[in-house]
Short mmCIF file of C-alpha atoms in Angstrom, two decimals:
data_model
loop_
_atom_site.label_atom_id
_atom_site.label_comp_id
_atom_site.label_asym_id
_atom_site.label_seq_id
_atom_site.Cartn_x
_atom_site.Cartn_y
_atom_site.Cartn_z
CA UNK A 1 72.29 80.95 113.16
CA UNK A 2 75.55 80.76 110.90
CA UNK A 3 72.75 79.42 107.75
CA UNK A 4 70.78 82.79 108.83
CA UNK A 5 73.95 85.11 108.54
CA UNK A 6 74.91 83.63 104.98
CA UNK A 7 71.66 83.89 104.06
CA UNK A 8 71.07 87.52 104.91
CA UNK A 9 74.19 88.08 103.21
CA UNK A 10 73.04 87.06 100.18
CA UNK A 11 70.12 88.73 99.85
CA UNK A 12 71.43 92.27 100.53
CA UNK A 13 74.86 91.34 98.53
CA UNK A 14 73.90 93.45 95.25
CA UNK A 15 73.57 96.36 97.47
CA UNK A 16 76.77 95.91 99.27
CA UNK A 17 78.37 95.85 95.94
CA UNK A 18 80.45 99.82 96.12
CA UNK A 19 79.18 100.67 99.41
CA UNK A 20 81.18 101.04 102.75
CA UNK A 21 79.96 98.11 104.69
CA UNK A 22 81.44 94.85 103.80
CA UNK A 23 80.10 91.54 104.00
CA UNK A 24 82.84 90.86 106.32
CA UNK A 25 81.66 93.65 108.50
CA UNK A 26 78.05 92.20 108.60
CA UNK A 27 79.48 88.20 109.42
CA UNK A 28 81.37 90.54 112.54
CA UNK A 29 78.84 92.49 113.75
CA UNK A 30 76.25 89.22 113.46
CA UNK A 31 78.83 87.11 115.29
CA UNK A 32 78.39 89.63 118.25
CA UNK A 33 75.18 89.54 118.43
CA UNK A 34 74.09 86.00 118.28
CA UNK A 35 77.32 84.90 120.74
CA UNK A 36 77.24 83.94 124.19
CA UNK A 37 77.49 87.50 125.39
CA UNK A 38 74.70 88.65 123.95
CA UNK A 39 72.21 86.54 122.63
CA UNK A 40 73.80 83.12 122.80
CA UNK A 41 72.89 81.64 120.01
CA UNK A 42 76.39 80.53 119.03
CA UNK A 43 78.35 79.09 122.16
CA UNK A 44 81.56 77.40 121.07
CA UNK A 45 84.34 77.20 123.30
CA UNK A 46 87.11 79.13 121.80
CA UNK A 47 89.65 76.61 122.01
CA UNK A 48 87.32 74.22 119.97
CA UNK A 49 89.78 72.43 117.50
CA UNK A 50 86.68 72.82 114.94
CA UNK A 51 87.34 76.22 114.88
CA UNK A 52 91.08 76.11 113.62
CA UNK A 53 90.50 73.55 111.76
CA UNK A 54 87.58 75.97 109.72
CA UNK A 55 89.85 78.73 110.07
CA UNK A 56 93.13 76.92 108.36
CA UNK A 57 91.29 75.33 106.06
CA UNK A 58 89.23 78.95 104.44
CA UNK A 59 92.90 80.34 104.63
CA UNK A 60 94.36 77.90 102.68
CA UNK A 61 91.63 77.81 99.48
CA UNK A 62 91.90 81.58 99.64
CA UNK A 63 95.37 81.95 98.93
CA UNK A 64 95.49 79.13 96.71
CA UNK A 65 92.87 80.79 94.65
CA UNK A 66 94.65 84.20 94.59
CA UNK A 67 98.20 83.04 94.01
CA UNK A 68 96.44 81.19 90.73
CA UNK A 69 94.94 84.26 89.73
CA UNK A 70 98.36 86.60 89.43
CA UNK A 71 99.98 87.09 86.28
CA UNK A 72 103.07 85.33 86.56
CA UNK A 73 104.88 87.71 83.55
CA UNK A 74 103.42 90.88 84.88
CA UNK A 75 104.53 89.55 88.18
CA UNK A 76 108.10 89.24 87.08
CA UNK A 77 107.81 93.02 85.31
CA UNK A 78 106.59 94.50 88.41
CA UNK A 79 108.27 92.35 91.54
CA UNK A 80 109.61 95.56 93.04
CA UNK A 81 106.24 96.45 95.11
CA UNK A 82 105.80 92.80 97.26
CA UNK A 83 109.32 92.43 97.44
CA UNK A 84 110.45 95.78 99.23
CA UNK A 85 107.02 94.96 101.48
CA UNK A 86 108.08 91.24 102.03
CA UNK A 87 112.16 91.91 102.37
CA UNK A 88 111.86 95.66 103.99
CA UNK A 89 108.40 95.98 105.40
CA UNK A 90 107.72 93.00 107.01
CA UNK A 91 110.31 92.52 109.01
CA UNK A 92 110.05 96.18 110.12
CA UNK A 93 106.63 95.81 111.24
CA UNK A 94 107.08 92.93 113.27
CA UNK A 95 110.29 94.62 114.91
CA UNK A 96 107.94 98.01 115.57
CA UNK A 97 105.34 95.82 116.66
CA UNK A 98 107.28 93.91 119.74
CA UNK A 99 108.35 97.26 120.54
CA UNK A 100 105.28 98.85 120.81
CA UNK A 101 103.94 95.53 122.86
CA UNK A 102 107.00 95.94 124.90
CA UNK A 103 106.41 99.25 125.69
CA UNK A 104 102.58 99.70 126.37
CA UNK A 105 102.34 95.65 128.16
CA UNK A 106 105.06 95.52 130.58
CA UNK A 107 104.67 92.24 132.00
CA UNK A 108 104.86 90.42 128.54
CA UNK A 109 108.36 88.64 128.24
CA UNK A 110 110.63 89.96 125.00
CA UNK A 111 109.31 86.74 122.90
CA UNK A 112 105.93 87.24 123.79
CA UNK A 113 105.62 90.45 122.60
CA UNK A 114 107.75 88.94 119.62
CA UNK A 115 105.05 86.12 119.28
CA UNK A 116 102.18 89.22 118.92
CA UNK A 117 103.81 91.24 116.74
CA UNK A 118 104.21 88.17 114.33
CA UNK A 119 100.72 87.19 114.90
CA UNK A 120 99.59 90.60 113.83
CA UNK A 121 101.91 91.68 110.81
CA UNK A 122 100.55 89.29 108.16
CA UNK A 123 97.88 91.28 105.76
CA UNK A 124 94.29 90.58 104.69
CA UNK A 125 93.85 91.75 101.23
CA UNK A 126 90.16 90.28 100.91
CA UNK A 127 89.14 92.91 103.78
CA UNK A 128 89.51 95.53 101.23
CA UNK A 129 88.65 93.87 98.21
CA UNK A 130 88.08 97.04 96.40
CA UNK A 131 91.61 97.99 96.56
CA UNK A 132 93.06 94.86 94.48
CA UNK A 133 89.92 95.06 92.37
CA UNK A 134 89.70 98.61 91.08
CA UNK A 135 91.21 98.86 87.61
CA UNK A 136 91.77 102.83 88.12
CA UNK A 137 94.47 101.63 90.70
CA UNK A 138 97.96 101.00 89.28
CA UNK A 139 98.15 97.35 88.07
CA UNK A 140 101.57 97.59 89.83
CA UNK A 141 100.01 98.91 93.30
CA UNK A 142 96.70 96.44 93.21
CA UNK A 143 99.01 93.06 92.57
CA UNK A 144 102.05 94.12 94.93
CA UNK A 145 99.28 94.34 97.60
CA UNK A 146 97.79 91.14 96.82
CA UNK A 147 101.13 89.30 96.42
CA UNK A 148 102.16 90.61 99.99
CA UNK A 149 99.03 89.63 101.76
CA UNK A 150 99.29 86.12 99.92
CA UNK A 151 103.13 85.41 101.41
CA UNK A 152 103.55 87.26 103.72
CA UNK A 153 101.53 84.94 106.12
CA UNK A 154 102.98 81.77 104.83
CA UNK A 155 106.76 83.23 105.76
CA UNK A 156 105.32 84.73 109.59
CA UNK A 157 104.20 80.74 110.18
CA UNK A 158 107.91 79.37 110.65
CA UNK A 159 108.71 82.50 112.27
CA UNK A 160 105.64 82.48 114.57
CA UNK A 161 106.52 78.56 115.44
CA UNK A 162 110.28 79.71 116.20
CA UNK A 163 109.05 82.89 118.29
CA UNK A 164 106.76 80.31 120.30
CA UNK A 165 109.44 77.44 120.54
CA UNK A 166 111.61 80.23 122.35
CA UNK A 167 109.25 81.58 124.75
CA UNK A 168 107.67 78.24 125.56
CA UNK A 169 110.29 75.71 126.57
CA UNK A 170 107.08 73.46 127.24
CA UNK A 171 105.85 73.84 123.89
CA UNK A 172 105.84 70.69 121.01
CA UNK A 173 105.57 73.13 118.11
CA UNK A 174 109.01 73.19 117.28
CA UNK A 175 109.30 69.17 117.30
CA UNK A 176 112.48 69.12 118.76
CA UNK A 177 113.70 71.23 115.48
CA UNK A 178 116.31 74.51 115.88
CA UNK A 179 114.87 77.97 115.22
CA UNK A 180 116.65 78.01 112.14
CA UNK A 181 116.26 74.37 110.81
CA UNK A 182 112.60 75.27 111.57
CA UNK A 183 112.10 78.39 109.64
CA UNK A 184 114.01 76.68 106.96
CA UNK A 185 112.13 73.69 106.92
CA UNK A 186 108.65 75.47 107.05
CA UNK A 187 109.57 77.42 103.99
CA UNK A 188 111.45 74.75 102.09
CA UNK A 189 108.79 71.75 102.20
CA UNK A 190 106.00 73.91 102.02
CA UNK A 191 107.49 75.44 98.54
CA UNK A 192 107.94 72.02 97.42
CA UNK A 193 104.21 70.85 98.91
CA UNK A 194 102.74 73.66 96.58
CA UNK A 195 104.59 72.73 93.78
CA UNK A 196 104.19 69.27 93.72
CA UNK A 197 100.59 70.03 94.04
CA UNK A 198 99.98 72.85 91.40
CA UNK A 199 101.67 70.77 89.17
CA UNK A 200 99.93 67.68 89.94
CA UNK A 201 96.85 69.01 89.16
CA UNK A 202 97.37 71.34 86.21
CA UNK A 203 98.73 67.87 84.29
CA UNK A 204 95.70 66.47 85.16
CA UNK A 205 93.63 68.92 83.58
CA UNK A 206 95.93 69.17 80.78
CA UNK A 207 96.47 65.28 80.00
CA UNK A 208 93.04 64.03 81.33
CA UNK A 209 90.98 66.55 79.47
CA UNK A 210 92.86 66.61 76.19
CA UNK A 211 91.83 62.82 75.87
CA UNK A 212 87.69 63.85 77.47
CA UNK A 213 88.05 61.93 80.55
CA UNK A 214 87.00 64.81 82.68
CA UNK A 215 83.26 65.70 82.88
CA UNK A 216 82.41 68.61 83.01
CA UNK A 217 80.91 69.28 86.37
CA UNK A 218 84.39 67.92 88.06
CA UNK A 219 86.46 70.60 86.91
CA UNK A 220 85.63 72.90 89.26
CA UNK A 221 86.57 70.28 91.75
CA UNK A 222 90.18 70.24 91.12
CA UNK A 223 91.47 72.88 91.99
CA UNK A 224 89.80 72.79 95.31
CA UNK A 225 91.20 69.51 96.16
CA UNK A 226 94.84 71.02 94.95
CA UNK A 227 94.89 73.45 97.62
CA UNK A 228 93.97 70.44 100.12
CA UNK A 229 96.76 68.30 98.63
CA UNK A 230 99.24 71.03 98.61
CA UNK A 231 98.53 71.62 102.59
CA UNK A 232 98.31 67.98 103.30
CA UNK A 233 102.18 67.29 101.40
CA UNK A 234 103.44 70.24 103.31
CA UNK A 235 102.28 69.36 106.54
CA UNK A 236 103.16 65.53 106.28
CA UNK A 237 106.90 66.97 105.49
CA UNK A 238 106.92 69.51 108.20
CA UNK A 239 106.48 72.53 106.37
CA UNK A 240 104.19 75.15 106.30
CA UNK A 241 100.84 74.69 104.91
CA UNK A 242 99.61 77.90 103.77
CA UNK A 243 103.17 78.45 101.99
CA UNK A 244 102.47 75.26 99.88
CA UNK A 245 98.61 76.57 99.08
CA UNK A 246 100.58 80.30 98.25
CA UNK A 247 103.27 78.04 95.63
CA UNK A 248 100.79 75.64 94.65
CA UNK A 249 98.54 78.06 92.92
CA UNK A 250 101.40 80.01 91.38
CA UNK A 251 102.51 76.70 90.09
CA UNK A 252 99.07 75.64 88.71
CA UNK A 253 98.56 78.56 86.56
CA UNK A 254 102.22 78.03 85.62
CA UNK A 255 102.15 74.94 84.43
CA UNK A 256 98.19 75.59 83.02
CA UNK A 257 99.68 78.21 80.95
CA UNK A 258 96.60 80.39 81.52
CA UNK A 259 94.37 81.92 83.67
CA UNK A 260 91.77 79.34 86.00
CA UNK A 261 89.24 81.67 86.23
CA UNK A 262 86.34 79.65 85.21
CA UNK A 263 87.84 76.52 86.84
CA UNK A 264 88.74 77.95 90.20
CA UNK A 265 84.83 79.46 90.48
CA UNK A 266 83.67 76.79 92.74
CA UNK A 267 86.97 76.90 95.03
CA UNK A 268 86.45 80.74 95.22
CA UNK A 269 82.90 80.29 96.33
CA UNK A 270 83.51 77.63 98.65
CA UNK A 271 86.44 80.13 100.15
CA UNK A 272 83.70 82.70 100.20
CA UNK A 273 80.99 80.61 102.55
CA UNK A 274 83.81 79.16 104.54
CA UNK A 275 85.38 82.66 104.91
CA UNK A 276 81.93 84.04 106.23
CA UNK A 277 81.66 81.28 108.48
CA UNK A 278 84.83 82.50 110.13
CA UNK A 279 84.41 85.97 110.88
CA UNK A 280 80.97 85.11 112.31
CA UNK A 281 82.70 82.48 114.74
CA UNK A 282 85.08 84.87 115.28
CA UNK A 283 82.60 87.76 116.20
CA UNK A 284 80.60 85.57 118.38
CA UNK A 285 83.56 83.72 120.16
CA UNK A 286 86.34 85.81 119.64
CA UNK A 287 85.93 89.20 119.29
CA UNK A 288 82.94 89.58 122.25
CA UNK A 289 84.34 88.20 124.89
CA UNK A 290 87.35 90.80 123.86
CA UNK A 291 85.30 93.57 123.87
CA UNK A 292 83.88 92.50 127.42
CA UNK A 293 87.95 93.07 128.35
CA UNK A 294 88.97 96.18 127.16
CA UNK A 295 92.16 98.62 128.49
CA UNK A 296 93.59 102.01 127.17
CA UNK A 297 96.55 99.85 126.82
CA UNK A 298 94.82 97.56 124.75
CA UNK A 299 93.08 99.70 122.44
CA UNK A 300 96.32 101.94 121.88
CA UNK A 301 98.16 98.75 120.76
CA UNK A 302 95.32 98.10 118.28
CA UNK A 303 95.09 101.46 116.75
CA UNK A 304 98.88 101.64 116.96
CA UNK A 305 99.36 98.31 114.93
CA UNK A 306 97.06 100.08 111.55
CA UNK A 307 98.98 103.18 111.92
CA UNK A 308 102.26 103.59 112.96
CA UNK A 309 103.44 100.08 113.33
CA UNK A 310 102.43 99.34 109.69
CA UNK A 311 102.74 102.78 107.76
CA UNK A 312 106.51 104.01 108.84
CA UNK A 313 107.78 100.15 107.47
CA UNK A 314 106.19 100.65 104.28
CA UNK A 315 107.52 104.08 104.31
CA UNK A 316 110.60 102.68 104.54
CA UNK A 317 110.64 100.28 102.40
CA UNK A 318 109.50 102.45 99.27
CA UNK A 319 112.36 105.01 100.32
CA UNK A 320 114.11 105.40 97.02
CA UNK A 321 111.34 104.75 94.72
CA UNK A 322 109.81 108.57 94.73
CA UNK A 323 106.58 107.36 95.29
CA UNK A 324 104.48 110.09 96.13
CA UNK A 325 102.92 110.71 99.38
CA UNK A 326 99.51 109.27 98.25
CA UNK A 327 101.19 106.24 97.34
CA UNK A 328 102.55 105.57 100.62
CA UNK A 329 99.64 106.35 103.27
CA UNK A 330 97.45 104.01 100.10
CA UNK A 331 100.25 101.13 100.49
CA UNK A 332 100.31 101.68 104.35
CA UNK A 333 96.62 101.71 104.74
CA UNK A 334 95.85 99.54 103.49
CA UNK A 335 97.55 96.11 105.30
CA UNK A 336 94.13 95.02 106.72
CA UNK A 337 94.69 92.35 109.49
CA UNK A 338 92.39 89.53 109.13
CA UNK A 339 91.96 85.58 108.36
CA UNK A 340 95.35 84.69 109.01
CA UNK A 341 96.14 86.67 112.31
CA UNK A 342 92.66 84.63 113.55
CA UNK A 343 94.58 81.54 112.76
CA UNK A 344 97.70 82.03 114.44
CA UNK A 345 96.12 83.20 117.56
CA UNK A 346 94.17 79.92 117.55
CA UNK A 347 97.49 78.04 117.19
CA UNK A 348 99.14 80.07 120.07
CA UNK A 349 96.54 78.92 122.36
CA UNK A 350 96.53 75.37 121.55
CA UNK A 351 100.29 75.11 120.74
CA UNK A 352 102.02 77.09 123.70
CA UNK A 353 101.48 77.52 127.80
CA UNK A 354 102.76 80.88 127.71
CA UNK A 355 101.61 83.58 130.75
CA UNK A 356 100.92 86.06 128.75
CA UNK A 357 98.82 84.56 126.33
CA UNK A 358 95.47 85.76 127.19
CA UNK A 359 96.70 89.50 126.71
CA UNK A 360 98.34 88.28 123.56
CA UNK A 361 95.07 87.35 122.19
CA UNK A 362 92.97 90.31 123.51
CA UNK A 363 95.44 92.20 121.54
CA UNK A 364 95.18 90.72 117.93
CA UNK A 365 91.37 89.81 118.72
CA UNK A 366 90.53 93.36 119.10
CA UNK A 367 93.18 94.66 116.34
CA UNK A 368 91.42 92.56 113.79
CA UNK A 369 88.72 93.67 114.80
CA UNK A 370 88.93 96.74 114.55
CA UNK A 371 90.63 96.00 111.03
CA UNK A 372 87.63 94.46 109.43
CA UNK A 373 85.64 97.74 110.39
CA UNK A 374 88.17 100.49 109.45
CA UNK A 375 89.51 99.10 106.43
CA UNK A 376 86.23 98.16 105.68
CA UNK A 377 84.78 101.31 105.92
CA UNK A 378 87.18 103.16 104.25
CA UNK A 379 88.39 100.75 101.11
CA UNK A 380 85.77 102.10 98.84
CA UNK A 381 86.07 105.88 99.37
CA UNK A 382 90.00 106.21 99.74
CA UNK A 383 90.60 103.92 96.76
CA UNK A 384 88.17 105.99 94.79
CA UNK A 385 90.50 109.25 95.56
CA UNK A 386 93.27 107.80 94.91
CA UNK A 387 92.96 106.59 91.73
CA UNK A 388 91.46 110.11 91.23
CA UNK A 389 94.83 111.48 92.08
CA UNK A 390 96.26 109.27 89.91
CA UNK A 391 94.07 109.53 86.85
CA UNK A 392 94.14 113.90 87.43
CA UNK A 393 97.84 113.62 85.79
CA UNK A 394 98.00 113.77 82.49
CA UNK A 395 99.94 110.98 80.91
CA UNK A 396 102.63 113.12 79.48
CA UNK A 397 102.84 114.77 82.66
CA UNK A 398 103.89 111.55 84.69
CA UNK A 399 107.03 110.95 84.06
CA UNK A 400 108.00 114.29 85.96
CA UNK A 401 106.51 113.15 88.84
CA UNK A 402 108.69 109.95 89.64
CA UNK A 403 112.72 109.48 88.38
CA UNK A 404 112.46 107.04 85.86
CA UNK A 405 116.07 105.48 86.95
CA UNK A 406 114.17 104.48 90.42
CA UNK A 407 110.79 103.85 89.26
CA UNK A 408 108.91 100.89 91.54
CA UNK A 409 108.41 98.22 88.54
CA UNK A 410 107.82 99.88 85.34
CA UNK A 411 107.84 96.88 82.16
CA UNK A 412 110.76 97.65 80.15
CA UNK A 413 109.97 99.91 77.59
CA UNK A 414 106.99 101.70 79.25
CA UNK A 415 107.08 105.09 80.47
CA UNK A 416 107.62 105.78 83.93
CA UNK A 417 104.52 106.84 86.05
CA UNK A 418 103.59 107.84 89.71
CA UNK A 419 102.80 105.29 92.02
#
């Protein structure tokens, strides 16, 4: 069934190319129909270590792959975007979020409704691909989006396995670690995981292939196997896996001193298949059984956590910037839910004994979701206007429409433009 999905995929892919309906819509929608409520041709028990295992894994070769696709010196130009999202935004959301659990489920505990917000506020960039793909869009806008959804999911981990240690006195996540020795410890060894790895692996391209040692056909390999090694160092140290996959591809194209496009083409397609694979387990496992369980509660929380729970943080975080009103409902938007809320669901439910739990993953279940067809949907027609609106100003006429003292990221010596 899941050979049938990627194959019908495939054929239609051309045509999906600019249209509304994603290929991660069509893994979703075949995942319902093929699971156990429906036609059950995919019954896999939810808790089915395979399936976390699948899901950790595609997570991990996708951010590898994107962190080693971001220019590093444009990066450092234009920091201003991910960081006020990261520092500001993030930690908003996931304080609006626990209040809005708090409020509309009134039997979850404070640190459950913690332990969903957390779950829910990392982003999905590859759910609207066409947003960090269209050249119209600001450089600035595309690669602050992209950089967010690659960290931010690597820094909820520690805090996710900190949230759960509190609520579940029961629980082994924590290992016996602090709240703070953990968060610390996920983020410090799984920085040095990644750049022990990206390293690694970029002097083996370098010194290995200078002298011809490498064929050909295994160079596409590597950097596969670096986001495995990076993951695999991080975890043995106790730190956060997809943190070291995040650093380690930074570090590779640092220490390449170039872009791995061609090389990374087999790790991106593998991330592709395996990424596939995962939204049709989650459609026919995940998301059916979830839509078999619905509540008004339920449903408000979803629509709640793409709206309001994500756009007044972003808000927020740009205050200052005078980024115009497009700007901010196109950076609010657009914070698709995805891959990584998937995983950390999975982990709740095989990490924790919590009473709440099964609400807990109704909620990010159906908010996901509900993610992959919104954002989805909308991705190619609302990034089409807005780079409209942005391309309808006249050059000359931009720097009147932002202060250039508080512009987001503008490269020193540029002149200042909306955002």
């Amino acid at each position: 069934m899941v050979s049938a999905a990627l194959l019908g995929v495939a054929a239609v892919s051309r045509r999906l190319v600019g249209s509304p309906i994603t290929p991660a819509i069509l893994f979703v929608g075949f995942g319902l129909l093929v699971g156990p409520r429906a036609l059950g041709g995919i019954d896999v028990a939810s808790t089915d270590s395979a399936v976390r295992v699948l899901a950790e894994a595609t997570l991990a070769l996708v951010l590898f792959c994107d962190a080693s696709r971001v220019h590093l010196g444009q990066l450092r130009r234009e920091a201003a975007v991910p960081l006020r999202l990261l520092a500001v935004g993030l930690p908003l959301t996931i304080l609006l979020g626990a209040a809005a659990a708090a409020a509309l489920f009134g039997h979850l505990t404070a640190a459950e409704a913690l332990i969903l917000a957390i779950v829910l506020a990392p982003t999905d960039a590859a759910l609207g691909q066409a947003v960090v793909t269209e050249p119209r869009v600001p450089e600035r806008i595309r690669q602050g989006l992209n950089v967010e959804s690659g960290l931010n999911d690597g820094i909820c981990v520690p805090l996710l396995f900190a949230a759960v240690a509190l609520a579940d006195v029961e629980s082994n996540i924590s290992g016996g670690r602090g709240a703070a020795t953990l968060v610390l410890e996920e983020i410090g060894y799984g920085a040095a995981g990644g750049v022990i790895a990206g390293v690694a692996i970029a002097v083996i391209i370098r010194t290995a292939g200078k002298r011809g040692l490498i064929d050909s056909q295994w160079y596409p390999v590597i950097p596969a196997a670096g986001a495995g090694l990076a993951y695999g160092i991080a975890s043995a140290l106790g730190g956060s896996g997809f943190i070291a996959a995040f650093v380690g591809g930074v570090a590779f194209r640092l220490a390449l001193g170039r872009d791995p496009e061609q090389i990374n083409r087999l790790a991106e397609e593998v991330g592709d298949v395996l990424n596939g694979v995962t939204f049709i387990l989650f459609g026919a496992i995940l998301l059916g059984p979830t839509l078999s369980a619905l509540s008004r509660q339920l449903v408000l929380y979803a629509v709640l956590s793409l709206t309001l729970v994500r756009m007044a943080p972003v808000a927020i975080a740009m205050w200052g910037t005078h980024a115009g009103r497009p700007t901010l409902g196109f950076l609010g938007w657009f914070g698709p839910r995805g891959l990584a809320s998937i995983v950390f669901a999975v982990i709740v439910v095989e990490e924790s004994r919590l009473p709440g739990e099964h609400l807990i993953v109704l909620a990010v279940y159906l908010t996901v979701g509900l993610s992959v067809l919104a954002h989805g949907l909308t991705a190619g027609p609302l990034t089409g206007r807005y780079a409209a609106w942005w391309e309808s100003h006249p050059e000359e006429a931009r720097p009147a429409m932002e202060s250039a003292a508080t512009d987001l990221t503008r490269p020193r010596g540029a002149r200042s433009a909306p955002s």
